[in-house]
Amino acid sequence: MDQSKFLKVFSMLAFIAFMFISCWATVESLHMLLPTWPIPIFWIATIGFFVLASIGSKLIVTSFNQNIRVDYRGWQLIGGTIMLVVFWILFSLPTNTHTFFYKSVINDVLVRDLTETKSKLQNLENEGDAKKIIDQEKADFRHKINAMFSKFAAEINNPGNLGWADKAEAVIIEIEAELGKIQRLRLRANTHSGRQELIVAMGNQIDKMVESKIENVYNQRITNVNNALDKPQIKKLIAEIQSVQNKLQAMPNKNGEPSEKTGIVLSQSYKIIDNYSDVLINEFDKTHSDKLKLAKEDKKAFSGVSRTEKMHSVIEVWKDFFNGKYTGRGFIFWILIAALVDIAGFIFFGIAFKKDEF
């Protein structure tokens, strides 16, 4: 076998090898995007498109080769360019980049997604952000009543007007506006011990009224908000996420990809978190908009498909890339790798089917 024939055979084998790598990456990307479609369809289409892109690259090279006779050089250049744009730049290159990038980052994305989602579910299991907001409301309410009552006690012991006088009564009326009707207890004796006895008795009565209002108003409000939560389902999802995390930890190099079950667990978890964010915003936005920053961030982060599931879509991954979400994650590196694989295939195709020069 002479050197020319050897080069052509080698180039043909190399072309097939690079075509296989490229087509495998494209099939992987398409299968993630359309998991219910038969894989053989992807292979047939992908191989055909890669061959067409290779022909397009050869037409472009041939149109510039002045050492051979070529009819319609301009049309070959235009046709080759269109074929290369359609079958390579718009199809093979994006899907190959998607697969290479996915394989390199999916474990990190999955681990982070599981960790953050489980943390959000555990927060919901513990009454969620509604409890934090209402606990602060309860603390503020107690502080307000305590401040009023301290003013009442000071008026009872006011040296300038000892006992239950007009100013002390005015304070009790203010407290009644918050708690409802308060029973006026009798001052048995306008002495220090008598006044202290009255203050303690009134304090006990008001404390009971405060706790009653907290139970009937604030605690009931927590219950009403959290009725939107399916606690047994949340507990089940937390356990399932923990199970997935344990399996990932047990894997060699702690490296794994999401299963179909993991995708379902994350999808269900996202829906619960998203719905709860809606409840919080509807309930508290008018009164505590400053405290709903996290809920609004959760609404944005946990609406739609999970971050792990989003990685399955070549379209979503490229949209996120153009939106600057993959800065520092090596996306451009994988574009170059995908391009080099295909370009190598095109070069070997051109050599294998090169026309003899005259």
Tab-separated table of C-alpha atoms in Angstrom, residues 11-289:
chain	number	residue	atom	x	y	z
A	11	SER	CA	-8.019	9.399	7.495
A	12	MET	CA	-11.200	7.412	6.871
A	13	LEU	CA	-10.731	5.484	10.142
A	14	ALA	CA	-9.907	8.694	12.007
A	15	PHE	CA	-12.978	10.366	10.510
A	16	ILE	CA	-15.169	7.476	11.706
A	17	ALA	CA	-13.610	7.683	15.192
A	18	PHE	CA	-14.157	11.421	15.558
A	19	MET	CA	-17.630	11.112	14.039
A	20	PHE	CA	-18.489	8.483	16.655
A	21	ILE	CA	-17.325	10.747	19.512
A	22	SER	CA	-19.252	13.701	18.126
A	23	CYS	CA	-22.382	11.685	17.401
A	24	TRP	CA	-22.286	10.043	20.841
A	25	ALA	CA	-22.172	13.491	22.487
A	26	THR	CA	-25.024	14.752	20.303
A	27	VAL	CA	-27.157	11.655	20.970
A	28	GLU	CA	-26.578	12.047	24.730
A	29	SER	CA	-27.717	15.669	24.580
A	30	LEU	CA	-30.801	14.899	22.501
A	31	HIS	CA	-31.747	11.942	24.701
A	32	MET	CA	-31.596	14.157	27.817
A	33	LEU	CA	-33.784	16.719	26.070
A	34	LEU	CA	-36.252	14.138	24.675
A	35	PRO	CA	-35.957	11.066	26.948
A	36	THR	CA	-39.074	9.322	25.586
A	37	TRP	CA	-37.833	9.258	21.988
A	38	PRO	CA	-36.122	6.078	20.685
A	39	ILE	CA	-32.325	6.428	20.774
A	40	PRO	CA	-31.784	4.827	17.297
A	41	ILE	CA	-33.620	7.793	15.760
A	42	PHE	CA	-31.067	10.138	17.298
A	43	TRP	CA	-28.154	8.064	16.007
A	44	ILE	CA	-29.509	7.954	12.456
A	45	ALA	CA	-30.197	11.696	12.364
A	46	THR	CA	-26.925	12.612	14.073
A	47	ILE	CA	-24.726	10.527	11.773
A	48	GLY	CA	-26.514	11.929	8.750
A	49	PHE	CA	-26.116	15.502	9.967
A	50	PHE	CA	-22.430	15.008	10.783
A	51	VAL	CA	-21.756	13.607	7.300
A	52	LEU	CA	-23.616	16.551	5.759
A	53	ALA	CA	-21.608	19.008	7.874
A	54	SER	CA	-18.429	17.226	6.764
A	55	ILE	CA	-19.489	17.512	3.132
A	56	GLY	CA	-20.201	21.184	3.712
A	57	SER	CA	-16.704	21.748	5.117
A	58	LYS	CA	-15.204	19.896	2.139
A	59	LEU	CA	-17.174	22.027	-0.315
A	60	ILE	CA	-15.799	25.179	1.325
A	61	VAL	CA	-12.210	23.913	1.156
A	62	THR	CA	-12.658	22.720	-2.437
A	63	SER	CA	-14.063	26.079	-3.522
A	64	PHE	CA	-10.784	27.735	-2.467
A	65	ASN	CA	-8.498	25.097	-4.002
A	66	GLN	CA	-7.038	26.600	-7.200
A	67	ASN	CA	-5.077	23.434	-8.047
A	68	ILE	CA	-8.118	21.478	-9.187
A	69	ARG	CA	-10.905	22.143	-11.631
A	70	VAL	CA	-14.112	23.075	-9.800
A	71	ASP	CA	-17.395	23.989	-11.409
A	72	TYR	CA	-19.473	26.710	-9.772
A	73	ARG	CA	-16.942	27.598	-7.037
A	74	GLY	CA	-19.166	30.368	-5.709
A	75	TRP	CA	-22.196	28.126	-5.363
A	76	GLN	CA	-20.094	25.432	-3.686
A	77	LEU	CA	-18.840	28.021	-1.203
A	78	ILE	CA	-22.365	29.236	-0.474
A	79	GLY	CA	-23.814	25.726	-0.269
A	80	GLY	CA	-20.973	24.464	1.920
A	81	THR	CA	-21.301	27.447	4.254
A	82	ILE	CA	-25.055	26.924	4.643
A	83	MET	CA	-24.562	23.196	5.321
A	84	LEU	CA	-21.846	23.907	7.889
A	85	VAL	CA	-23.926	26.539	9.672
A	86	VAL	CA	-27.089	24.431	9.778
A	87	PHE	CA	-25.675	20.997	10.566
A	88	TRP	CA	-22.646	21.975	12.644
A	89	ILE	CA	-22.930	25.415	14.244
A	90	LEU	CA	-26.676	25.165	14.908
A	91	PHE	CA	-26.833	21.463	15.724
A	92	SER	CA	-23.690	19.450	16.392
A	93	LEU	CA	-21.581	22.077	18.187
A	94	PRO	CA	-24.264	23.172	20.726
A	95	THR	CA	-25.326	19.621	21.594
A	96	ASN	CA	-21.757	18.338	21.911
A	97	THR	CA	-20.799	21.258	24.147
A	98	HIS	CA	-23.884	20.581	26.247
A	99	THR	CA	-22.958	16.931	26.807
A	100	PHE	CA	-19.299	17.629	27.645
A	101	PHE	CA	-20.240	20.460	30.010
A	102	TYR	CA	-23.023	18.403	31.598
A	103	LYS	CA	-20.680	15.495	32.333
A	104	SER	CA	-18.155	17.849	33.921
A	105	VAL	CA	-20.488	19.748	36.270
A	106	ILE	CA	-23.618	17.674	36.873
A	107	ASN	CA	-22.347	16.083	40.082
A	108	ASP	CA	-21.620	19.486	41.624
A	109	VAL	CA	-24.992	20.831	40.475
A	110	LEU	CA	-26.787	17.761	41.848
A	111	VAL	CA	-25.041	17.867	45.236
A	112	ARG	CA	-25.764	21.569	45.649
A	113	ASP	CA	-29.369	21.163	44.491
A	114	LEU	CA	-30.005	18.323	46.946
A	115	THR	CA	-28.371	20.177	49.845
A	116	GLU	CA	-30.234	23.455	49.309
A	117	THR	CA	-33.572	21.760	48.600
A	118	LYS	CA	-33.336	19.588	51.710
A	119	SER	CA	-32.481	22.656	53.801
A	120	LYS	CA	-35.578	24.464	52.495
A	121	LEU	CA	-37.784	21.443	53.213
A	122	GLN	CA	-36.389	21.132	56.749
A	123	ASN	CA	-37.226	24.790	57.295
A	124	LEU	CA	-40.803	24.115	56.162
A	125	GLU	CA	-40.982	21.074	58.437
A	126	ASN	CA	-40.173	23.452	61.325
A	127	GLU	CA	-43.053	25.820	60.468
A	128	GLY	CA	-41.111	27.688	57.787
A	129	ASP	CA	-40.467	31.416	57.514
A	130	ALA	CA	-44.011	32.172	58.668
A	131	LYS	CA	-42.983	31.080	62.166
A	132	LYS	CA	-39.957	33.397	62.107
A	133	ILE	CA	-42.076	36.359	61.026
A	134	ILE	CA	-44.878	35.679	63.492
A	135	ASP	CA	-42.446	34.918	66.340
A	136	GLN	CA	-41.041	38.395	65.775
A	137	GLU	CA	-44.574	39.805	65.750
A	138	LYS	CA	-45.272	38.050	69.071
A	139	ALA	CA	-42.047	39.383	70.589
A	140	ASP	CA	-42.883	42.899	69.413
A	141	PHE	CA	-46.419	42.572	70.792
A	142	ARG	CA	-45.197	41.388	74.210
A	143	HIS	CA	-42.646	44.209	74.311
A	144	LYS	CA	-45.336	46.765	73.462
A	145	ILE	CA	-47.709	45.546	76.192
A	146	ASN	CA	-44.881	45.284	78.738
A	147	ALA	CA	-43.860	48.868	77.980
A	148	MET	CA	-47.464	50.035	78.486
A	149	PHE	CA	-47.780	48.083	81.726
A	150	SER	CA	-44.488	49.497	83.027
A	151	LYS	CA	-45.964	52.949	82.425
A	152	PHE	CA	-49.103	51.894	84.350
A	153	ALA	CA	-46.993	50.635	87.277
A	154	ALA	CA	-45.017	53.862	87.293
A	155	GLU	CA	-48.243	55.876	87.501
A	156	ILE	CA	-49.505	53.733	90.403
A	157	ASN	CA	-46.257	54.513	92.261
A	158	ASN	CA	-46.081	58.141	91.118
A	159	PRO	CA	-45.105	60.096	94.238
A	160	GLY	CA	-47.065	63.092	92.986
A	161	ASN	CA	-50.293	61.092	92.719
A	162	LEU	CA	-50.060	57.688	94.426
A	163	GLY	CA	-52.639	55.061	93.580
A	164	TRP	CA	-54.971	54.464	90.650
A	165	ALA	CA	-55.518	57.944	89.268
A	166	ASP	CA	-56.495	59.363	85.873
A	167	LYS	CA	-53.122	58.768	84.190
A	168	ALA	CA	-53.007	55.126	85.317
A	169	GLU	CA	-56.547	54.662	84.005
A	170	ALA	CA	-55.543	56.227	80.672
A	171	VAL	CA	-52.777	53.658	80.286
A	172	ILE	CA	-55.174	50.774	81.001
A	173	ILE	CA	-57.497	52.117	78.299
A	174	GLU	CA	-54.560	52.039	75.847
A	175	ILE	CA	-53.846	48.425	76.809
A	176	GLU	CA	-57.529	47.554	76.369
A	177	ALA	CA	-57.276	48.751	72.772
A	178	GLU	CA	-54.782	45.920	72.224
A	179	LEU	CA	-56.242	43.182	74.461
A	180	GLY	CA	-59.922	43.890	75.000
A	181	LYS	CA	-61.837	44.586	78.208
A	182	ILE	CA	-59.665	44.525	81.360
A	183	GLN	CA	-61.094	44.012	84.817
A	184	ARG	CA	-60.225	46.848	87.226
A	185	LEU	CA	-58.917	45.265	90.401
A	186	ARG	CA	-59.372	47.019	93.686
A	187	LEU	CA	-56.548	48.801	95.505
A	188	ARG	CA	-56.989	47.394	99.015
A	189	ALA	CA	-54.768	49.995	100.643
A	190	ASN	CA	-52.905	52.961	99.209
A	191	THR	CA	-49.668	51.809	100.809
A	192	HIS	CA	-46.458	50.576	99.207
A	193	SER	CA	-47.333	46.928	99.791
A	194	GLY	CA	-50.940	47.508	98.691
A	195	ARG	CA	-49.837	49.196	95.476
A	196	GLN	CA	-47.331	46.400	94.753
A	197	GLU	CA	-50.052	43.812	95.341
A	198	LEU	CA	-52.293	45.618	92.818
A	199	ILE	CA	-49.509	45.872	90.234
A	200	VAL	CA	-48.730	42.136	90.531
A	201	ALA	CA	-52.414	41.167	90.275
A	202	MET	CA	-53.009	43.421	87.263
A	203	GLY	CA	-49.809	42.125	85.683
A	204	ASN	CA	-50.954	38.519	86.065
A	205	GLN	CA	-54.326	39.346	84.515
A	206	ILE	CA	-52.743	41.162	81.559
A	207	ASP	CA	-50.139	38.413	81.036
A	208	LYS	CA	-52.931	35.847	80.695
A	209	MET	CA	-54.729	38.077	78.207
A	210	VAL	CA	-51.517	38.513	76.224
A	211	GLU	CA	-50.951	34.747	76.041
A	212	SER	CA	-54.589	34.211	75.104
A	213	LYS	CA	-54.316	36.664	72.221
A	214	ILE	CA	-51.042	35.105	71.092
A	215	GLU	CA	-52.669	31.685	71.066
A	216	ASN	CA	-55.879	32.779	69.368
A	217	VAL	CA	-54.424	35.247	66.888
A	218	TYR	CA	-50.712	34.733	66.239
A	219	ASN	CA	-50.418	30.965	66.724
A	220	GLN	CA	-53.618	30.438	64.780
A	221	ARG	CA	-52.147	32.543	62.004
A	222	ILE	CA	-49.134	30.214	61.836
A	223	THR	CA	-51.502	27.258	61.649
A	224	ASN	CA	-53.506	28.875	58.852
A	225	VAL	CA	-50.382	29.622	56.815
A	226	ASN	CA	-48.890	26.191	57.328
A	227	ASN	CA	-52.101	24.450	56.331
A	228	ALA	CA	-50.666	24.905	52.847
A	229	LEU	CA	-47.925	22.435	53.797
A	230	ASP	CA	-48.215	18.672	53.482
A	231	LYS	CA	-45.980	17.765	56.443
A	232	PRO	CA	-45.983	13.982	55.805
A	233	GLN	CA	-45.002	14.582	52.178
A	234	ILE	CA	-42.260	16.970	53.238
A	235	LYS	CA	-40.902	14.433	55.716
A	236	LYS	CA	-40.939	11.759	53.007
A	237	LEU	CA	-39.102	13.973	50.529
A	238	ILE	CA	-36.444	14.873	53.109
A	239	ALA	CA	-35.842	11.168	53.730
A	240	GLU	CA	-35.629	10.456	49.994
A	241	ILE	CA	-33.169	13.292	49.422
A	242	GLN	CA	-31.062	12.040	52.324
A	243	SER	CA	-31.076	8.583	50.749
A	244	VAL	CA	-29.793	10.000	47.461
A	245	GLN	CA	-27.092	11.950	49.309
A	246	ASN	CA	-25.987	8.805	51.135
A	247	LYS	CA	-25.697	6.919	47.832
A	248	LEU	CA	-23.654	9.736	46.319
A	249	GLN	CA	-21.337	9.700	49.321
A	250	ALA	CA	-20.857	5.943	48.942
A	251	MET	CA	-19.903	6.202	45.259
A	252	PRO	CA	-16.242	6.070	44.201
A	253	ASN	CA	-14.899	9.639	44.001
A	254	LYS	CA	-18.343	10.712	45.271
A	255	ASN	CA	-19.343	11.292	41.668
A	256	GLY	CA	-22.758	10.480	40.227
A	257	GLU	CA	-25.544	11.608	37.925
A	258	PRO	CA	-29.216	12.062	38.802
A	259	SER	CA	-31.563	9.125	38.305
A	260	GLU	CA	-35.140	9.468	37.100
A	261	LYS	CA	-36.330	9.017	40.707
A	262	THR	CA	-34.026	11.802	41.895
A	263	GLY	CA	-35.474	14.093	39.245
A	264	ILE	CA	-39.003	13.329	40.469
A	265	VAL	CA	-38.054	13.960	44.120
A	266	LEU	CA	-36.487	17.325	43.266
A	267	SER	CA	-39.448	18.274	41.074
A	268	GLN	CA	-41.945	17.535	43.872
A	269	SER	CA	-39.783	19.399	46.390
A	270	TYR	CA	-39.511	22.452	44.153
A	271	LYS	CA	-43.289	22.550	43.753
A	272	ILE	CA	-43.832	22.519	47.536
A	273	ILE	CA	-41.252	25.272	48.118
A	274	ASP	CA	-42.680	27.352	45.270
A	275	ASN	CA	-46.259	27.030	46.565
A	276	TYR	CA	-45.207	27.965	50.108
A	277	SER	CA	-43.399	31.041	48.775
A	278	ASP	CA	-46.679	32.104	47.162
A	279	VAL	CA	-48.503	31.656	50.485
A	280	LEU	CA	-45.915	33.730	52.357
A	281	ILE	CA	-45.995	36.521	49.796
A	282	ASN	CA	-49.799	36.632	49.768
A	283	GLU	CA	-49.976	36.610	53.578
A	284	PHE	CA	-47.164	38.968	54.566
A	285	ASP	CA	-46.179	41.159	51.618
A	286	LYS	CA	-48.331	44.100	52.742
A	287	THR	CA	-47.170	44.032	56.365
A	288	HIS	CA	-43.663	42.562	56.191
A	289	SER	CA	-42.350	43.119	52.687
